[in-house]
Amino acid sequence: MTRPLQQTTAIITGASSGIGAATAQTLADLGANVALLARRADRLTELADQINAGETGRARVWAVDVTDEGAVTAAMSEIAEAFGGIDLLVNGAGVGTWAPARESRLSDWRAMVEVNINGVLTCTHAALPYLVRAAEGGRKIADIVTVSSIAGRRVPGPNSNVYSATKHAVNAFSEALRRELAEQHVRVGVVEPGIVTTEMTTSGDKYAPDARNPSGLGFLQAGDIADAIGYMVTRPRHATINEILIRPTEQAA
Ligand SMILES: NC(=O)c1ccc[n+]([C@@H]2O[C@H](COP(=O)([O-])OP(=O)(O)OC[C@H]3O[C@@H](n4cnc5c(N)ncnc54)[C@H](OP(=O)(O)O)[C@@H]3O)[C@@H](O)[C@H]2O)c1
């Protein structure tokens, strides 16, 4: 059976849980070899074993912190060496702390800037030379997809202050990159989910969106976002999906 991403390599950051883990499985199902990046090695290994037990693309683990420039740069080089290049980068790693500004810790704000902005910049900067090379050779197209948020399109309400700011930042960065890289055939896009049931929304944080007790049609699942990313990166070469915003059907805000 031929799969659309056969003979490609995808890096997925934040692959140890939630949207990143689901995306890694989806891209492997589409035939990609997947490099799984996050800090929790045990979770990554469990997912890699699950993927490698199937008939899909192969999976390997790189336990790195996306904010660690040296570790990320070394990982990119090892991944390109192990799989023969890098065709796709999915920036999925992210953290979210929601609270009124007056109750927030500055360290939480800085952590969001560090992971959600600087982590995306670090991984994108390190992967870019390989992606440009991939677009020139083999598949003749490369992809960068960043998991932003509906909070990257508009401030969803109070308490989302710095989280929303970080997601606006990656949207702006992605749009600027898109303009720069269009003629080099590196497609750049963002996916902007509403509330998805993951560790981020089930931790019981006082002010965070709470997906613990869904009613009605329920919230989005990580697989819904993975499907969207799978769609983005399997378009024909002449078509780029730059932005997908997905809400749970019953999410009004
Ligand atoms: N859930 C939602 O409702 C929702 C809505 C819109 C957007 N998003 C975005 O979706 C993305 C994924 O979040 P999720 O909902 O799937 O939450 P999640 O299950 O908590 O996943 C977050 C992922 O980020 C990784 N991560 C965090 N800090 C990291 C670091 N310094 N280095 C490497 N990896 C790091 C975590 O892995 P380790 O802890 O193992 O490092 C984990 O794999 C985030 O960018 C989030 O902002 C989520």
PDB file of C-alpha atoms and ligand atoms in Angstrom:
ATOM      1  CA  MET A   1       0.000   0.000   0.000  1.00  0.00           C
ATOM      2  CA  THR A   2       1.456   3.384  -1.009  1.00  0.00           C
ATOM      3  CA  ARG A   3       1.194   6.082   1.622  1.00  0.00           C
ATOM      4  CA  PRO A   4       1.347   9.817   0.777  1.00  0.00           C
ATOM      5  CA  LEU A   5       4.249  10.606   3.115  1.00  0.00           C
ATOM      6  CA  GLN A   6       6.307   7.524   2.345  1.00  0.00           C
ATOM      7  CA  GLN A   7      10.066   8.260   2.235  1.00  0.00           C
ATOM      8  CA  THR A   8       9.683  11.479   4.163  1.00  0.00           C
ATOM      9  CA  THR A   9      10.896  12.410   7.633  1.00  0.00           C
ATOM     10  CA  ALA A  10       8.759  14.400  10.056  1.00  0.00           C
ATOM     11  CA  ILE A  11       9.878  15.937  13.318  1.00  0.00           C
ATOM     12  CA  ILE A  12       7.133  16.379  15.880  1.00  0.00           C
ATOM     13  CA  THR A  13       7.906  18.365  19.021  1.00  0.00           C
ATOM     14  CA  GLY A  14       5.696  17.821  22.039  1.00  0.00           C
ATOM     15  CA  ALA A  15       5.218  14.215  20.922  1.00  0.00           C
ATOM     16  CA  SER A  16       5.040  12.817  24.453  1.00  0.00           C
ATOM     17  CA  SER A  17       1.344  13.667  24.902  1.00  0.00           C
ATOM     18  CA  GLY A  18      -1.799  15.246  23.525  1.00  0.00           C
ATOM     19  CA  ILE A  19      -1.769  16.850  20.093  1.00  0.00           C
ATOM     20  CA  GLY A  20       1.899  16.083  19.387  1.00  0.00           C
ATOM     21  CA  ALA A  21       1.518  12.375  20.173  1.00  0.00           C
ATOM     22  CA  ALA A  22      -1.611  12.083  18.018  1.00  0.00           C
ATOM     23  CA  THR A  23       0.120  13.955  15.183  1.00  0.00           C
ATOM     24  CA  ALA A  24       3.128  11.633  15.307  1.00  0.00           C
ATOM     25  CA  GLN A  25       0.834   8.614  14.993  1.00  0.00           C
ATOM     26  CA  THR A  26      -1.115  10.223  12.128  1.00  0.00           C
ATOM     27  CA  LEU A  27       1.988  11.203  10.149  1.00  0.00           C
ATOM     28  CA  ALA A  28       3.449   7.713  10.664  1.00  0.00           C
ATOM     29  CA  ASP A  29       0.139   6.245   9.432  1.00  0.00           C
ATOM     30  CA  LEU A  30       0.554   8.456   6.346  1.00  0.00           C
ATOM     31  CA  GLY A  31       3.946   6.801   5.800  1.00  0.00           C
ATOM     32  CA  ALA A  32       6.398   9.312   7.301  1.00  0.00           C
ATOM     33  CA  ASN A  33       9.331   8.308   9.441  1.00  0.00           C
ATOM     34  CA  VAL A  34       8.794  10.267  12.622  1.00  0.00           C
ATOM     35  CA  ALA A  35      11.307  11.794  15.030  1.00  0.00           C
ATOM     36  CA  LEU A  36       9.614  12.213  18.400  1.00  0.00           C
ATOM     37  CA  LEU A  37      10.847  15.161  20.500  1.00  0.00           C
ATOM     38  CA  ALA A  38       9.914  16.147  24.060  1.00  0.00           C
ATOM     39  CA  ARG A  39      11.481  15.843  27.508  1.00  0.00           C
ATOM     40  CA  ARG A  40       9.722  12.721  28.857  1.00  0.00           C
ATOM     41  CA  ALA A  41      11.741   9.908  27.285  1.00  0.00           C
ATOM     42  CA  ASP A  42       9.551   7.130  28.733  1.00  0.00           C
ATOM     43  CA  ARG A  43       6.424   8.520  27.091  1.00  0.00           C
ATOM     44  CA  LEU A  44       8.214   8.990  23.766  1.00  0.00           C
ATOM     45  CA  THR A  45       9.583   5.444  23.858  1.00  0.00           C
ATOM     46  CA  GLU A  46       6.119   4.035  24.558  1.00  0.00           C
ATOM     47  CA  LEU A  47       4.746   5.858  21.495  1.00  0.00           C
ATOM     48  CA  ALA A  48       7.706   4.859  19.321  1.00  0.00           C
ATOM     49  CA  ASP A  49       7.201   1.204  20.280  1.00  0.00           C
ATOM     50  CA  GLN A  50       3.512   1.475  19.386  1.00  0.00           C
ATOM     51  CA  ILE A  51       4.304   3.040  15.983  1.00  0.00           C
ATOM     52  CA  ASN A  52       7.117   0.591  15.237  1.00  0.00           C
ATOM     53  CA  ALA A  53       4.813  -2.355  15.976  1.00  0.00           C
ATOM     54  CA  GLY A  54       2.681  -1.300  12.981  1.00  0.00           C
ATOM     55  CA  GLU A  55       3.225  -1.322   9.226  1.00  0.00           C
ATOM     56  CA  THR A  56       3.669   2.433   9.000  1.00  0.00           C
ATOM     57  CA  GLY A  57       6.630   4.805   8.984  1.00  0.00           C
ATOM     58  CA  ARG A  58       9.357   4.190  11.559  1.00  0.00           C
ATOM     59  CA  ALA A  59       9.695   6.151  14.801  1.00  0.00           C
ATOM     60  CA  ARG A  60      12.726   7.205  16.827  1.00  0.00           C
ATOM     61  CA  VAL A  61      13.038   9.174  20.030  1.00  0.00           C
ATOM     62  CA  TRP A  62      15.016  12.323  20.849  1.00  0.00           C
ATOM     63  CA  ALA A  63      14.494  13.366  24.454  1.00  0.00           C
ATOM     64  CA  VAL A  64      15.253  17.089  24.300  1.00  0.00           C
ATOM     65  CA  ASP A  65      14.036  20.337  25.738  1.00  0.00           C
ATOM     66  CA  VAL A  66      12.993  22.554  22.820  1.00  0.00           C
ATOM     67  CA  THR A  67      14.501  25.589  24.541  1.00  0.00           C
ATOM     68  CA  ASP A  68      17.983  24.016  24.664  1.00  0.00           C
ATOM     69  CA  GLU A  69      19.692  25.288  21.514  1.00  0.00           C
ATOM     70  CA  GLY A  70      22.621  22.884  21.699  1.00  0.00           C
ATOM     71  CA  ALA A  71      20.427  19.816  22.233  1.00  0.00           C
ATOM     72  CA  VAL A  72      17.996  20.837  19.484  1.00  0.00           C
ATOM     73  CA  THR A  73      20.762  21.533  16.962  1.00  0.00           C
ATOM     74  CA  ALA A  74      22.424  18.190  17.725  1.00  0.00           C
ATOM     75  CA  ALA A  75      19.082  16.387  17.461  1.00  0.00           C
ATOM     76  CA  MET A  76      18.329  17.888  14.022  1.00  0.00           C
ATOM     77  CA  SER A  77      21.691  16.776  12.716  1.00  0.00           C
ATOM     78  CA  GLU A  78      21.236  13.251  14.141  1.00  0.00           C
ATOM     79  CA  ILE A  79      17.706  12.994  12.715  1.00  0.00           C
ATOM     80  CA  ALA A  80      18.830  14.081   9.239  1.00  0.00           C
ATOM     81  CA  GLU A  81      21.662  11.550   9.421  1.00  0.00           C
ATOM     82  CA  ALA A  82      19.422   8.730  10.724  1.00  0.00           C
ATOM     83  CA  PHE A  83      16.557   9.210   8.259  1.00  0.00           C
ATOM     84  CA  GLY A  84      18.348  10.848   5.317  1.00  0.00           C
ATOM     85  CA  GLY A  85      16.915  14.376   5.624  1.00  0.00           C
ATOM     86  CA  ILE A  86      14.094  16.357   7.199  1.00  0.00           C
ATOM     87  CA  ASP A  87      10.910  17.088   5.201  1.00  0.00           C
ATOM     88  CA  LEU A  88       8.426  18.247   7.821  1.00  0.00           C
ATOM     89  CA  LEU A  89       8.570  20.058  11.143  1.00  0.00           C
ATOM     90  CA  VAL A  90       5.550  20.165  13.437  1.00  0.00           C
ATOM     91  CA  ASN A  91       6.067  22.583  16.341  1.00  0.00           C
ATOM     92  CA  GLY A  92       3.691  21.055  18.878  1.00  0.00           C
ATOM     93  CA  ALA A  93       5.481  21.623  22.193  1.00  0.00           C
ATOM     94  CA  GLY A  94       3.774  24.220  24.322  1.00  0.00           C
ATOM     95  CA  VAL A  95       2.772  25.175  27.839  1.00  0.00           C
ATOM     96  CA  GLY A  96      -0.169  27.198  29.095  1.00  0.00           C
ATOM     97  CA  THR A  97      -0.790  28.950  32.384  1.00  0.00           C
ATOM     98  CA  TRP A  98      -3.964  30.983  32.641  1.00  0.00           C
ATOM     99  CA  ALA A  99      -4.487  33.446  35.504  1.00  0.00           C
ATOM    100  CA  PRO A 100      -5.310  37.110  36.089  1.00  0.00           C
ATOM    101  CA  ALA A 101      -2.165  39.210  35.700  1.00  0.00           C
ATOM    102  CA  ARG A 102      -2.258  40.286  39.344  1.00  0.00           C
ATOM    103  CA  GLU A 103      -2.234  36.635  40.484  1.00  0.00           C
ATOM    104  CA  SER A 104       0.319  35.401  37.943  1.00  0.00           C
ATOM    105  CA  ARG A 105       3.891  34.450  38.669  1.00  0.00           C
ATOM    106  CA  LEU A 106       6.420  36.133  36.411  1.00  0.00           C
ATOM    107  CA  SER A 107       8.189  32.762  36.150  1.00  0.00           C
ATOM    108  CA  ASP A 108       5.038  31.251  34.551  1.00  0.00           C
ATOM    109  CA  TRP A 109       4.893  34.083  32.038  1.00  0.00           C
ATOM    110  CA  ARG A 110       8.570  33.617  31.214  1.00  0.00           C
ATOM    111  CA  ALA A 111       8.120  29.843  30.862  1.00  0.00           C
ATOM    112  CA  MET A 112       5.400  30.373  28.249  1.00  0.00           C
ATOM    113  CA  VAL A 113       7.591  32.802  26.302  1.00  0.00           C
ATOM    114  CA  GLU A 114      10.485  30.370  26.564  1.00  0.00           C
ATOM    115  CA  VAL A 115       8.648  27.281  25.272  1.00  0.00           C
ATOM    116  CA  ASN A 116       5.873  28.686  23.075  1.00  0.00           C
ATOM    117  CA  ILE A 117       7.982  31.331  21.321  1.00  0.00           C
ATOM    118  CA  ASN A 118      11.668  30.588  21.858  1.00  0.00           C
ATOM    119  CA  GLY A 119      11.106  26.819  21.546  1.00  0.00           C
ATOM    120  CA  VAL A 120       9.409  27.321  18.184  1.00  0.00           C
ATOM    121  CA  LEU A 121      12.178  29.672  17.034  1.00  0.00           C
ATOM    122  CA  THR A 122      14.927  27.308  18.177  1.00  0.00           C
ATOM    123  CA  CYS A 123      13.462  24.248  16.449  1.00  0.00           C
ATOM    124  CA  THR A 124      12.536  26.141  13.286  1.00  0.00           C
ATOM    125  CA  HIS A 125      15.957  27.786  13.029  1.00  0.00           C
ATOM    126  CA  ALA A 126      17.733  24.451  13.467  1.00  0.00           C
ATOM    127  CA  ALA A 127      15.483  22.567  11.018  1.00  0.00           C
ATOM    128  CA  LEU A 128      15.358  25.226   8.306  1.00  0.00           C
ATOM    129  CA  PRO A 129      18.545  24.350   6.385  1.00  0.00           C
ATOM    130  CA  TYR A 130      17.399  20.720   6.129  1.00  0.00           C
ATOM    131  CA  LEU A 131      13.864  21.717   5.082  1.00  0.00           C
ATOM    132  CA  VAL A 132      15.179  23.999   2.324  1.00  0.00           C
ATOM    133  CA  ARG A 133      17.404  21.151   1.128  1.00  0.00           C
ATOM    134  CA  ALA A 134      14.422  18.750   1.130  1.00  0.00           C
ATOM    135  CA  ALA A 135      12.387  21.219  -0.920  1.00  0.00           C
ATOM    136  CA  GLU A 136      15.209  21.408  -3.476  1.00  0.00           C
ATOM    137  CA  GLY A 137      15.619  17.642  -3.719  1.00  0.00           C
ATOM    138  CA  GLY A 138      13.607  14.435  -3.169  1.00  0.00           C
ATOM    139  CA  ARG A 139       9.999  15.380  -2.415  1.00  0.00           C
ATOM    140  CA  LYS A 140      10.499  18.912  -3.802  1.00  0.00           C
ATOM    141  CA  ILE A 141       8.342  20.387  -1.050  1.00  0.00           C
ATOM    142  CA  ALA A 142       8.788  20.830   2.705  1.00  0.00           C
ATOM    143  CA  ASP A 143       6.425  21.788   5.505  1.00  0.00           C
ATOM    144  CA  ILE A 144       6.478  23.692   8.780  1.00  0.00           C
ATOM    145  CA  VAL A 145       3.286  23.514  10.833  1.00  0.00           C
ATOM    146  CA  THR A 146       3.088  25.245  14.195  1.00  0.00           C
ATOM    147  CA  VAL A 147       0.363  24.415  16.692  1.00  0.00           C
ATOM    148  CA  SER A 148      -0.866  27.873  17.605  1.00  0.00           C
ATOM    149  CA  SER A 149      -4.311  28.397  19.141  1.00  0.00           C
ATOM    150  CA  ILE A 150      -7.526  30.241  18.672  1.00  0.00           C
ATOM    151  CA  ALA A 151      -5.777  32.495  21.220  1.00  0.00           C
ATOM    152  CA  GLY A 152      -3.307  33.328  18.449  1.00  0.00           C
ATOM    153  CA  ARG A 153      -6.076  34.831  16.297  1.00  0.00           C
ATOM    154  CA  ARG A 154      -7.745  36.915  18.997  1.00  0.00           C
ATOM    155  CA  VAL A 155      -7.497  37.288  22.763  1.00  0.00           C
ATOM    156  CA  PRO A 156     -10.135  34.813  23.938  1.00  0.00           C
ATOM    157  CA  GLY A 157     -10.833  36.565  27.239  1.00  0.00           C
ATOM    158  CA  PRO A 158      -9.243  37.626  30.492  1.00  0.00           C
ATOM    159  CA  ASN A 159      -6.617  35.363  32.112  1.00  0.00           C
ATOM    160  CA  SER A 160      -5.180  34.284  28.739  1.00  0.00           C
ATOM    161  CA  ASN A 161      -2.798  37.267  28.766  1.00  0.00           C
ATOM    162  CA  VAL A 162       0.705  35.893  28.084  1.00  0.00           C
ATOM    163  CA  TYR A 163      -0.487  32.587  26.586  1.00  0.00           C
ATOM    164  CA  SER A 164      -2.406  34.558  23.991  1.00  0.00           C
ATOM    165  CA  ALA A 165       0.574  36.847  23.420  1.00  0.00           C
ATOM    166  CA  THR A 166       2.846  33.870  22.700  1.00  0.00           C
ATOM    167  CA  LYS A 167       0.392  32.416  20.201  1.00  0.00           C
ATOM    168  CA  HIS A 168       0.004  35.778  18.439  1.00  0.00           C
ATOM    169  CA  ALA A 169       3.799  35.873  18.224  1.00  0.00           C
ATOM    170  CA  VAL A 170       4.096  32.487  16.510  1.00  0.00           C
ATOM    171  CA  ASN A 171       1.302  33.410  14.108  1.00  0.00           C
ATOM    172  CA  ALA A 172       3.189  36.558  13.099  1.00  0.00           C
ATOM    173  CA  PHE A 173       6.461  34.647  12.820  1.00  0.00           C
ATOM    174  CA  SER A 174       4.793  31.975  10.663  1.00  0.00           C
ATOM    175  CA  GLU A 175       3.273  34.544   8.321  1.00  0.00           C
ATOM    176  CA  ALA A 176       6.638  36.274   7.892  1.00  0.00           C
ATOM    177  CA  LEU A 177       8.348  32.936   7.245  1.00  0.00           C
ATOM    178  CA  ARG A 178       5.645  32.004   4.740  1.00  0.00           C
ATOM    179  CA  ARG A 179       6.425  35.103   2.717  1.00  0.00           C
ATOM    180  CA  GLU A 180      10.156  34.447   2.835  1.00  0.00           C
ATOM    181  CA  LEU A 181      10.007  30.764   1.971  1.00  0.00           C
ATOM    182  CA  ALA A 182       7.183  30.614  -0.597  1.00  0.00           C
ATOM    183  CA  GLU A 183       9.516  30.641  -3.574  1.00  0.00           C
ATOM    184  CA  GLN A 184      11.727  28.021  -1.992  1.00  0.00           C
ATOM    185  CA  HIS A 185       8.737  25.685  -1.706  1.00  0.00           C
ATOM    186  CA  VAL A 186       8.798  25.431   2.071  1.00  0.00           C
ATOM    187  CA  ARG A 187       5.128  25.630   3.041  1.00  0.00           C
ATOM    188  CA  VAL A 188       4.401  27.337   6.362  1.00  0.00           C
ATOM    189  CA  GLY A 189       1.156  27.060   8.261  1.00  0.00           C
ATOM    190  CA  VAL A 190      -0.502  27.260  11.656  1.00  0.00           C
ATOM    191  CA  VAL A 191      -3.295  25.247  13.177  1.00  0.00           C
ATOM    192  CA  GLU A 192      -5.408  27.108  15.723  1.00  0.00           C
ATOM    193  CA  PRO A 193      -7.426  24.825  17.994  1.00  0.00           C
ATOM    194  CA  GLY A 194     -10.134  25.775  20.438  1.00  0.00           C
ATOM    195  CA  ILE A 195     -10.450  23.571  23.515  1.00  0.00           C
ATOM    196  CA  VAL A 196      -8.870  20.142  23.049  1.00  0.00           C
ATOM    197  CA  THR A 197      -8.996  17.424  25.708  1.00  0.00           C
ATOM    198  CA  THR A 198      -5.321  16.969  26.641  1.00  0.00           C
ATOM    199  CA  GLU A 199      -3.164  17.195  29.764  1.00  0.00           C
ATOM    200  CA  MET A 200      -3.166  20.969  29.292  1.00  0.00           C
ATOM    201  CA  THR A 201      -6.931  21.235  29.770  1.00  0.00           C
ATOM    202  CA  THR A 202      -7.467  18.479  32.342  1.00  0.00           C
ATOM    203  CA  SER A 203      -4.897  19.488  34.953  1.00  0.00           C
ATOM    204  CA  GLY A 204      -7.453  21.284  37.083  1.00  0.00           C
ATOM    205  CA  ASP A 205      -5.746  24.693  36.800  1.00  0.00           C
ATOM    206  CA  LYS A 206      -8.167  27.203  38.319  1.00  0.00           C
ATOM    207  CA  TYR A 207      -8.412  29.569  35.333  1.00  0.00           C
ATOM    208  CA  ALA A 208      -7.475  27.305  32.410  1.00  0.00           C
ATOM    209  CA  PRO A 209     -10.062  25.996  29.940  1.00  0.00           C
ATOM    210  CA  ASP A 210     -11.440  22.898  31.674  1.00  0.00           C
ATOM    211  CA  ALA A 211     -12.088  19.833  29.524  1.00  0.00           C
ATOM    212  CA  ARG A 212     -12.612  17.433  32.422  1.00  0.00           C
ATOM    213  CA  ASN A 213     -16.402  17.253  32.320  1.00  0.00           C
ATOM    214  CA  PRO A 214     -17.546  17.571  28.717  1.00  0.00           C
ATOM    215  CA  SER A 215     -21.249  17.890  28.050  1.00  0.00           C
ATOM    216  CA  GLY A 216     -23.191  17.949  24.800  1.00  0.00           C
ATOM    217  CA  LEU A 217     -20.969  17.163  21.810  1.00  0.00           C
ATOM    218  CA  GLY A 218     -17.834  17.510  23.941  1.00  0.00           C
ATOM    219  CA  PHE A 219     -14.518  19.177  23.203  1.00  0.00           C
ATOM    220  CA  LEU A 220     -12.040  18.459  20.441  1.00  0.00           C
ATOM    221  CA  GLN A 221      -9.788  15.411  20.712  1.00  0.00           C
ATOM    222  CA  ALA A 222      -6.077  15.444  19.900  1.00  0.00           C
ATOM    223  CA  GLY A 223      -6.820  13.295  16.847  1.00  0.00           C
ATOM    224  CA  ASP A 224      -9.002  16.069  15.386  1.00  0.00           C
ATOM    225  CA  ILE A 225      -5.966  18.373  15.292  1.00  0.00           C
ATOM    226  CA  ALA A 226      -3.707  15.604  14.009  1.00  0.00           C
ATOM    227  CA  ASP A 227      -6.168  15.019  11.138  1.00  0.00           C
ATOM    228  CA  ALA A 228      -5.973  18.711  10.227  1.00  0.00           C
ATOM    229  CA  ILE A 229      -2.173  18.627  10.220  1.00  0.00           C
ATOM    230  CA  GLY A 230      -2.202  15.445   8.143  1.00  0.00           C
ATOM    231  CA  TYR A 231      -4.436  17.241   5.631  1.00  0.00           C
ATOM    232  CA  MET A 232      -2.149  20.292   5.514  1.00  0.00           C
ATOM    233  CA  VAL A 233       0.995  18.346   4.730  1.00  0.00           C
ATOM    234  CA  THR A 234      -0.504  16.048   2.096  1.00  0.00           C
ATOM    235  CA  ARG A 235      -1.770  18.724  -0.298  1.00  0.00           C
ATOM    236  CA  PRO A 236      -0.361  18.691  -3.821  1.00  0.00           C
ATOM    237  CA  ARG A 237       2.833  20.736  -4.173  1.00  0.00           C
ATOM    238  CA  HIS A 238       1.085  23.747  -5.720  1.00  0.00           C
ATOM    239  CA  ALA A 239      -1.334  24.166  -2.766  1.00  0.00           C
ATOM    240  CA  THR A 240      -0.544  25.418   0.735  1.00  0.00           C
ATOM    241  CA  ILE A 241      -2.905  25.499   3.695  1.00  0.00           C
ATOM    242  CA  ASN A 242      -1.571  28.399   5.763  1.00  0.00           C
ATOM    243  CA  GLU A 243      -4.102  28.419   8.561  1.00  0.00           C
ATOM    244  CA  ILE A 244      -6.764  26.133  10.014  1.00  0.00           C
ATOM    245  CA  LEU A 245      -8.914  27.277  12.940  1.00  0.00           C
ATOM    246  CA  ILE A 246     -10.879  24.479  14.622  1.00  0.00           C
ATOM    247  CA  ARG A 247     -13.357  24.879  17.460  1.00  0.00           C
ATOM    248  CA  PRO A 248     -15.458  22.286  19.217  1.00  0.00           C
ATOM    249  CA  THR A 249     -18.889  22.682  17.627  1.00  0.00           C
ATOM    250  CA  GLU A 250     -20.417  24.015  20.838  1.00  0.00           C
ATOM    251  CA  GLN A 251     -17.566  26.418  21.742  1.00  0.00           C
ATOM    252  CA  ALA A 252     -19.072  29.862  21.178  1.00  0.00           C
ATOM    253  CA  ALA A 253     -16.188  32.065  22.395  1.00  0.00           C
TER     254      ALA A 253
HETATM  255  N1  LIG B   1      -5.295  21.590  24.618  1.00  0.00           N
HETATM  256  C1  LIG B   1      -5.837  22.680  24.088  1.00  0.00           C
HETATM  257  O1  LIG B   1      -7.002  23.028  24.341  1.00  0.00           O
HETATM  258  C2  LIG B   1      -5.026  23.510  23.122  1.00  0.00           C
HETATM  259  C3  LIG B   1      -5.715  24.488  22.389  1.00  0.00           C
HETATM  260  C4  LIG B   1      -4.998  25.278  21.500  1.00  0.00           C
HETATM  261  C5  LIG B   1      -3.650  25.077  21.338  1.00  0.00           C
HETATM  262  N2  LIG B   1      -2.999  24.115  22.063  1.00  0.00           N
HETATM  263  C6  LIG B   1      -1.565  23.958  21.848  1.00  0.00           C
HETATM  264  O2  LIG B   1      -1.304  22.625  21.464  1.00  0.00           O
HETATM  265  C7  LIG B   1       0.052  22.301  21.753  1.00  0.00           C
HETATM  266  C8  LIG B   1       0.098  20.931  22.407  1.00  0.00           C
HETATM  267  O3  LIG B   1      -0.543  21.006  23.667  1.00  0.00           O
HETATM  268  P1  LIG B   1      -1.489  19.844  24.216  1.00  0.00           P
HETATM  269  O4  LIG B   1      -2.838  20.425  24.398  1.00  0.00           O
HETATM  270  O5  LIG B   1      -1.311  18.625  23.414  1.00  0.00           O
HETATM  271  O6  LIG B   1      -0.909  19.706  25.702  1.00  0.00           O
HETATM  272  P2  LIG B   1      -0.001  18.609  26.397  1.00  0.00           P
HETATM  273  O7  LIG B   1      -0.643  17.272  26.307  1.00  0.00           O
HETATM  274  O8  LIG B   1       0.294  19.172  27.737  1.00  0.00           O
HETATM  275  O9  LIG B   1       1.318  18.564  25.503  1.00  0.00           O
HETATM  276  C9  LIG B   1       2.338  19.512  25.602  1.00  0.00           C
HETATM  277  C10 LIG B   1       3.588  18.911  24.988  1.00  0.00           C
HETATM  278  O10 LIG B   1       4.611  19.891  24.982  1.00  0.00           O
HETATM  279  C11 LIG B   1       5.797  19.285  25.452  1.00  0.00           C
HETATM  280  N3  LIG B   1       6.681  20.278  26.051  1.00  0.00           N
HETATM  281  C12 LIG B   1       6.379  21.216  26.972  1.00  0.00           C
HETATM  282  N4  LIG B   1       7.487  21.913  27.299  1.00  0.00           N
HETATM  283  C13 LIG B   1       8.509  21.393  26.563  1.00  0.00           C
HETATM  284  C14 LIG B   1       9.895  21.677  26.465  1.00  0.00           C
HETATM  285  N5  LIG B   1      10.466  22.663  27.175  1.00  0.00           N
HETATM  286  N6  LIG B   1      10.647  20.928  25.614  1.00  0.00           N
HETATM  287  C15 LIG B   1      10.088  19.936  24.892  1.00  0.00           C
HETATM  288  N7  LIG B   1       8.768  19.634  24.932  1.00  0.00           N
HETATM  289  C16 LIG B   1       7.997  20.353  25.773  1.00  0.00           C
HETATM  290  C17 LIG B   1       5.328  18.251  26.476  1.00  0.00           C
HETATM  291  O11 LIG B   1       6.303  17.224  26.620  1.00  0.00           O
HETATM  292  P3  LIG B   1       7.285  17.003  27.867  1.00  0.00           P
HETATM  293  O12 LIG B   1       6.566  17.492  29.082  1.00  0.00           O
HETATM  294  O13 LIG B   1       7.515  15.521  27.854  1.00  0.00           O
HETATM  295  O14 LIG B   1       8.506  17.770  27.533  1.00  0.00           O
HETATM  296  C18 LIG B   1       4.102  17.704  25.759  1.00  0.00           C
HETATM  297  O15 LIG B   1       4.481  16.696  24.861  1.00  0.00           O
HETATM  298  C19 LIG B   1       0.587  23.446  22.606  1.00  0.00           C
HETATM  299  O16 LIG B   1       1.371  24.298  21.807  1.00  0.00           O
HETATM  300  C20 LIG B   1      -0.684  24.161  23.051  1.00  0.00           C
HETATM  301  O17 LIG B   1      -0.446  25.520  23.322  1.00  0.00           O
HETATM  302  C21 LIG B   1      -3.672  23.323  22.944  1.00  0.00           C
END
